[in-house]
Amino acid sequence: MDYKELYRKSRELRKDVLSMVYHTKSGHIGGDFSVIDILISLYWDQMNNNPENAKDPKRDKFVLSKGHSVEALYAVLADRGFYPKSELDTYFTLGSKFIGHPNNKINGIEMNSGALGHGLSVCVGMALSDKLNGYPSQVYTAMGDGELAEGSVWEAFMCGSHYKLSNLCAIIDRNGLQISGTTEQVMGHEPLDERLRSFGWRVLEVDGHSFEALADAFSAARLEEERPTAIIAKTVKGKGVSFMENQAGWHHKIPSEEEYHQAMAELDAERGGGADE
């Protein structure tokens, strides 16, 4: 894989997300920008999931459990060819299927999500079904770290290890912020790695904005034969735009015209970062 191309996509797709949020005056841009590199890595470098095999039961599967970051998923799926990019122009408009949370009426989306705490539980069921059917597929979910306050998440972690779902991988978007402050202020998770290991999961910690590091982690997860894998992806909320980075206020905030043009200029200037710079 040409990682320079993925870093280029990282910047360009952030611009698509920025345009969607700015023009419709709706969206969760901070979380979009923290999770989007994980989605790009999955859809362009890791998963056997594309428009040609979207109905194949043996395909790899992905659920965006933190469904409020749907703008990032819409942008990545359009770039991957699941639907024309022009359809993003209808986002959050009256009658559009591109609503503010994942909608399984859209090609490439496995399930409606957004009520936090559900994605991992559904993926446990998907992974167990694929195991029982003898399918070679992997099942992935991206979760918010604030979502870990939901009790159902921990029931799913317990269930995944009980059934030895080695084909299951949970990626935690560990940006440390949620709508009302830091995760540690609202409901502390640390030591997160030890907690996950105590539930029987293999745990990997990576830079969630490094495509090389993400590739290594996903490769290790596929080789695991006994346990599900949790990847703690260290990310930055609002990654790529200086005034958004690591600011809880950008969990759900709409850029002003001035902020929109500044953000576009920064992304055009390749502020998005990457190993190629």
Coordinates of C-alpha atoms in Angstrom, one line a residue:
M1 CA 0.0 0.0 0.0
D2 CA 1.2 3.5 -0.9
Y3 CA 0.8 5.2 2.5
K4 CA 1.5 8.6 0.9
E5 CA -1.7 8.1 -1.0
L6 CA -3.6 7.4 2.3
Y7 CA -2.2 10.5 3.9
R8 CA -3.3 12.5 0.8
K9 CA -6.8 11.0 1.2
S10 CA -6.7 11.9 4.9
R11 CA -6.5 15.5 4.0
E12 CA -8.9 15.5 1.0
L13 CA -11.6 13.6 2.9
R14 CA -11.3 15.9 5.8
K15 CA -12.2 18.7 3.4
D16 CA -15.2 16.8 2.2
V17 CA -16.4 16.4 5.8
L18 CA -15.7 20.1 6.5
S19 CA -17.9 21.0 3.5
M20 CA -20.7 18.8 4.6
V21 CA -20.8 20.1 8.1
Y22 CA -20.4 23.8 7.1
H23 CA -23.0 23.8 4.4
T24 CA -25.6 21.9 6.2
K25 CA -24.9 23.5 9.6
S26 CA -24.9 20.1 11.3
G27 CA -22.4 17.4 12.3
H28 CA -19.8 16.2 14.8
I29 CA -16.6 17.4 13.1
G30 CA -14.2 16.9 16.1
G31 CA -14.9 13.2 16.3
D32 CA -15.0 12.9 12.5
F33 CA -11.5 14.2 12.3
S34 CA -10.3 11.9 15.1
V35 CA -11.7 8.7 13.5
I36 CA -11.4 9.3 9.8
D37 CA -7.9 7.9 9.5
I38 CA -9.0 4.6 11.1
L39 CA -11.8 4.4 8.5
I40 CA -9.5 5.1 5.6
S41 CA -7.1 2.4 6.8
L42 CA -9.9 -0.1 7.1
Y43 CA -11.6 0.6 3.8
W44 CA -8.5 1.2 1.6
D45 CA -5.8 -1.0 3.2
Q46 CA -7.4 -3.7 5.3
M47 CA -10.9 -4.9 4.7
N48 CA -12.2 -7.3 2.1
N49 CA -15.2 -5.0 1.7
N50 CA -15.9 -3.0 -1.5
P51 CA -18.8 -2.1 -3.8
E52 CA -18.4 -5.4 -5.7
N53 CA -18.8 -7.7 -2.7
A54 CA -21.1 -5.6 -0.5
K55 CA -23.7 -8.4 -0.3
D56 CA -21.2 -11.3 0.0
P57 CA -21.8 -12.9 3.4
K58 CA -18.1 -13.8 3.6
R59 CA -17.0 -10.1 3.3
D60 CA -15.4 -8.3 6.2
K61 CA -17.8 -6.2 8.1
F62 CA -17.6 -2.8 9.8
V63 CA -20.0 -0.9 12.2
L64 CA -19.5 2.7 13.3
S65 CA -20.6 2.4 16.8
K66 CA -19.9 6.1 17.4
G67 CA -22.5 6.9 14.9
H68 CA -22.5 10.6 15.4
S69 CA -19.3 10.7 13.4
V70 CA -21.2 9.6 10.3
E71 CA -19.9 12.4 8.1
A72 CA -16.5 10.7 8.1
L73 CA -18.0 7.3 7.2
Y74 CA -20.1 8.9 4.4
A75 CA -17.0 10.6 2.9
V76 CA -14.9 7.4 3.0
L77 CA -17.6 5.2 1.5
A78 CA -18.1 7.7 -1.3
D79 CA -14.4 7.8 -2.0
R80 CA -14.3 4.0 -2.0
G81 CA -17.0 4.0 -4.7
F82 CA -20.1 2.7 -2.8
Y83 CA -22.0 5.7 -4.2
P84 CA -21.2 8.8 -6.2
K85 CA -19.5 11.5 -4.3
S86 CA -22.1 14.0 -5.6
E87 CA -24.7 12.3 -3.2
L88 CA -22.8 13.8 -0.3
D89 CA -24.3 17.2 -1.4
T90 CA -27.7 15.9 -0.1
Y91 CA -26.4 15.3 3.4
F92 CA -28.9 16.3 6.1
T93 CA -31.3 17.8 3.5
L94 CA -35.1 17.1 3.5
G95 CA -35.8 13.7 2.1
S96 CA -32.2 12.6 1.9
K97 CA -31.1 9.1 3.0
F98 CA -27.9 10.7 4.2
I99 CA -29.1 11.5 7.7
G100 CA -27.1 12.5 10.8
H101 CA -26.4 8.9 11.9
P102 CA -25.6 5.8 9.8
N103 CA -28.5 4.5 7.7
N104 CA -28.4 1.0 6.4
K105 CA -30.5 2.1 3.4
I106 CA -27.2 3.4 2.1
N107 CA -24.9 1.0 0.2
G108 CA -22.0 -0.1 2.4
I109 CA -23.6 0.6 5.8
E110 CA -24.2 -2.6 7.9
M111 CA -26.5 -1.2 10.6
N112 CA -28.2 2.0 11.8
S113 CA -26.1 3.2 14.8
G114 CA -25.7 6.1 17.0
A115 CA -27.4 5.1 20.2
L116 CA -24.1 4.6 22.0
G117 CA -23.1 1.2 23.4
H118 CA -24.8 -0.9 20.7
G119 CA -22.1 -1.4 18.0
L120 CA -19.9 -3.8 19.8
S121 CA -22.8 -6.0 20.9
V122 CA -24.0 -6.3 17.3
C123 CA -20.5 -7.0 16.1
V124 CA -20.2 -9.8 18.7
G125 CA -23.2 -11.4 17.1
M126 CA -21.8 -10.9 13.6
A127 CA -18.5 -12.4 14.5
L128 CA -20.1 -15.4 16.3
S129 CA -22.3 -16.0 13.2
D130 CA -19.3 -15.8 10.9
K131 CA -17.4 -18.2 13.1
L132 CA -20.2 -20.7 13.2
N133 CA -20.5 -20.5 9.4
G134 CA -16.8 -21.0 8.9
Y135 CA -16.4 -17.7 7.1
P136 CA -12.9 -16.2 6.8
S137 CA -14.2 -12.7 7.4
Q138 CA -13.2 -10.2 10.1
V139 CA -15.6 -8.0 11.9
Y140 CA -14.6 -4.5 13.0
T141 CA -16.2 -1.7 15.0
A142 CA -15.0 1.8 15.8
M143 CA -16.1 3.1 19.2
G144 CA -15.8 6.4 21.0
D145 CA -13.9 6.4 24.3
G146 CA -16.8 8.3 25.9
E147 CA -19.0 5.4 24.8
L148 CA -17.1 3.1 27.2
A149 CA -19.3 4.5 30.0
E150 CA -22.2 2.4 28.7
G151 CA -22.6 -0.8 30.6
S152 CA -23.6 -2.8 27.5
V153 CA -20.1 -2.2 26.1
W154 CA -18.6 -4.2 29.0
E155 CA -21.2 -7.0 28.6
A156 CA -20.1 -7.2 24.9
F157 CA -16.4 -7.3 25.9
M158 CA -17.1 -10.2 28.3
C159 CA -19.2 -12.0 25.7
G160 CA -16.5 -11.6 22.9
S161 CA -13.8 -13.2 25.0
H162 CA -16.1 -16.0 26.3
Y163 CA -16.7 -17.1 22.7
K164 CA -13.1 -16.6 21.7
L165 CA -14.0 -14.4 18.8
S166 CA -10.6 -14.0 17.3
N167 CA -12.3 -12.6 14.2
L168 CA -13.5 -9.5 16.1
C169 CA -11.6 -6.3 16.4
A170 CA -12.8 -3.2 18.4
I171 CA -11.0 0.1 17.7
I172 CA -11.4 2.6 20.4
D173 CA -11.1 6.2 19.2
R174 CA -9.1 7.4 22.2
N175 CA -9.2 11.2 21.8
G176 CA -9.8 11.7 25.5
L177 CA -12.7 14.1 25.0
Q178 CA -16.5 14.0 24.9
I179 CA -19.2 16.6 24.6
S180 CA -19.0 17.6 28.3
G181 CA -15.3 17.5 28.9
T182 CA -12.5 15.0 29.2
T183 CA -13.4 11.3 29.5
E184 CA -11.4 11.1 32.7
Q185 CA -13.5 13.9 34.3
V186 CA -16.8 12.5 33.2
M187 CA -16.2 8.8 33.7
G188 CA -12.6 7.7 34.1
H189 CA -11.4 4.7 32.0
E190 CA -7.7 4.4 33.0
P191 CA -5.9 2.1 33.1
L192 CA -7.9 1.2 30.0
D193 CA -5.5 -1.4 28.6
E194 CA -5.5 -3.3 31.9
R195 CA -9.3 -3.2 32.1
L196 CA -9.6 -4.6 28.6
R197 CA -7.1 -7.3 29.3
S198 CA -8.9 -8.3 32.4
F199 CA -11.9 -9.0 30.2
G200 CA -9.9 -11.4 28.1
W201 CA -9.0 -9.3 25.1
R202 CA -5.7 -8.8 23.3
V203 CA -4.9 -5.1 23.6
L204 CA -2.8 -3.1 21.2
E205 CA -2.1 0.7 21.5
V206 CA -1.2 2.7 18.4
D207 CA -1.1 6.2 17.0
G208 CA -4.5 6.4 15.4
H209 CA -3.3 8.9 12.8
S210 CA -0.4 6.7 11.5
F211 CA -1.4 4.5 8.7
E212 CA 1.8 2.4 9.1
A213 CA 1.0 1.8 12.8
L214 CA -2.7 1.0 12.1
A215 CA -1.6 -1.5 9.4
D216 CA 0.7 -3.3 11.9
A217 CA -2.1 -3.5 14.5
F218 CA -4.7 -4.7 12.1
S219 CA -2.3 -7.3 10.8
A220 CA -1.6 -8.5 14.3
A221 CA -5.3 -8.7 15.0
R222 CA -5.9 -10.9 11.9
L223 CA -3.2 -13.3 13.1
E224 CA -4.8 -13.7 16.6
E225 CA -6.3 -17.2 17.0
E226 CA -7.6 -17.3 20.5
R227 CA -9.0 -13.9 21.6
P228 CA -10.7 -10.8 20.2
T229 CA -8.5 -7.7 19.8
A230 CA -9.0 -4.2 21.1
I231 CA -7.0 -1.5 19.5
I232 CA -6.6 1.7 21.6
A233 CA -6.0 4.2 18.9
K234 CA -4.6 7.4 20.4
T235 CA -6.1 10.2 18.4
V236 CA -6.6 14.0 18.5
K237 CA -10.1 15.4 18.4
G238 CA -10.3 17.9 15.5
K239 CA -7.1 16.5 14.0
G240 CA -5.8 18.5 11.0
V241 CA -7.2 22.0 11.9
S242 CA -5.3 24.0 14.4
F243 CA -8.1 25.7 16.3
M244 CA -10.2 22.5 16.5
E245 CA -7.5 20.2 17.8
N246 CA -8.0 18.8 21.3
Q247 CA -10.9 21.1 22.0
A248 CA -14.0 19.5 23.5
G249 CA -16.1 22.4 22.2
W250 CA -15.6 21.1 18.7
H251 CA -17.5 17.8 19.5
H252 CA -20.6 19.4 17.9
K253 CA -19.9 22.8 16.5
I254 CA -20.4 24.5 13.2
P255 CA -17.5 26.5 11.7
S256 CA -18.2 30.2 11.0
E257 CA -17.4 31.4 7.4
E258 CA -14.0 32.7 8.6
E259 CA -13.3 29.4 10.4
Y260 CA -14.4 27.4 7.4
H261 CA -12.0 29.2 5.1
Q262 CA -9.1 29.0 7.6
A263 CA -9.7 25.2 8.0
M264 CA -9.7 24.7 4.3
A265 CA -6.5 26.7 3.9
E266 CA -4.8 24.6 6.6
L267 CA -5.9 21.4 5.0
D268 CA -4.8 22.6 1.6
A269 CA -1.4 23.5 3.1
E270 CA -1.2 19.8 4.2
R271 CA -1.5 20.6 7.9
G272 CA -3.2 17.3 8.1
G273 CA 0.2 15.7 8.7
G274 CA 1.6 12.3 8.0
A275 CA 4.7 10.3 7.6
D276 CA 5.2 11.7 4.1
E277 CA 5.9 15.2 5.3

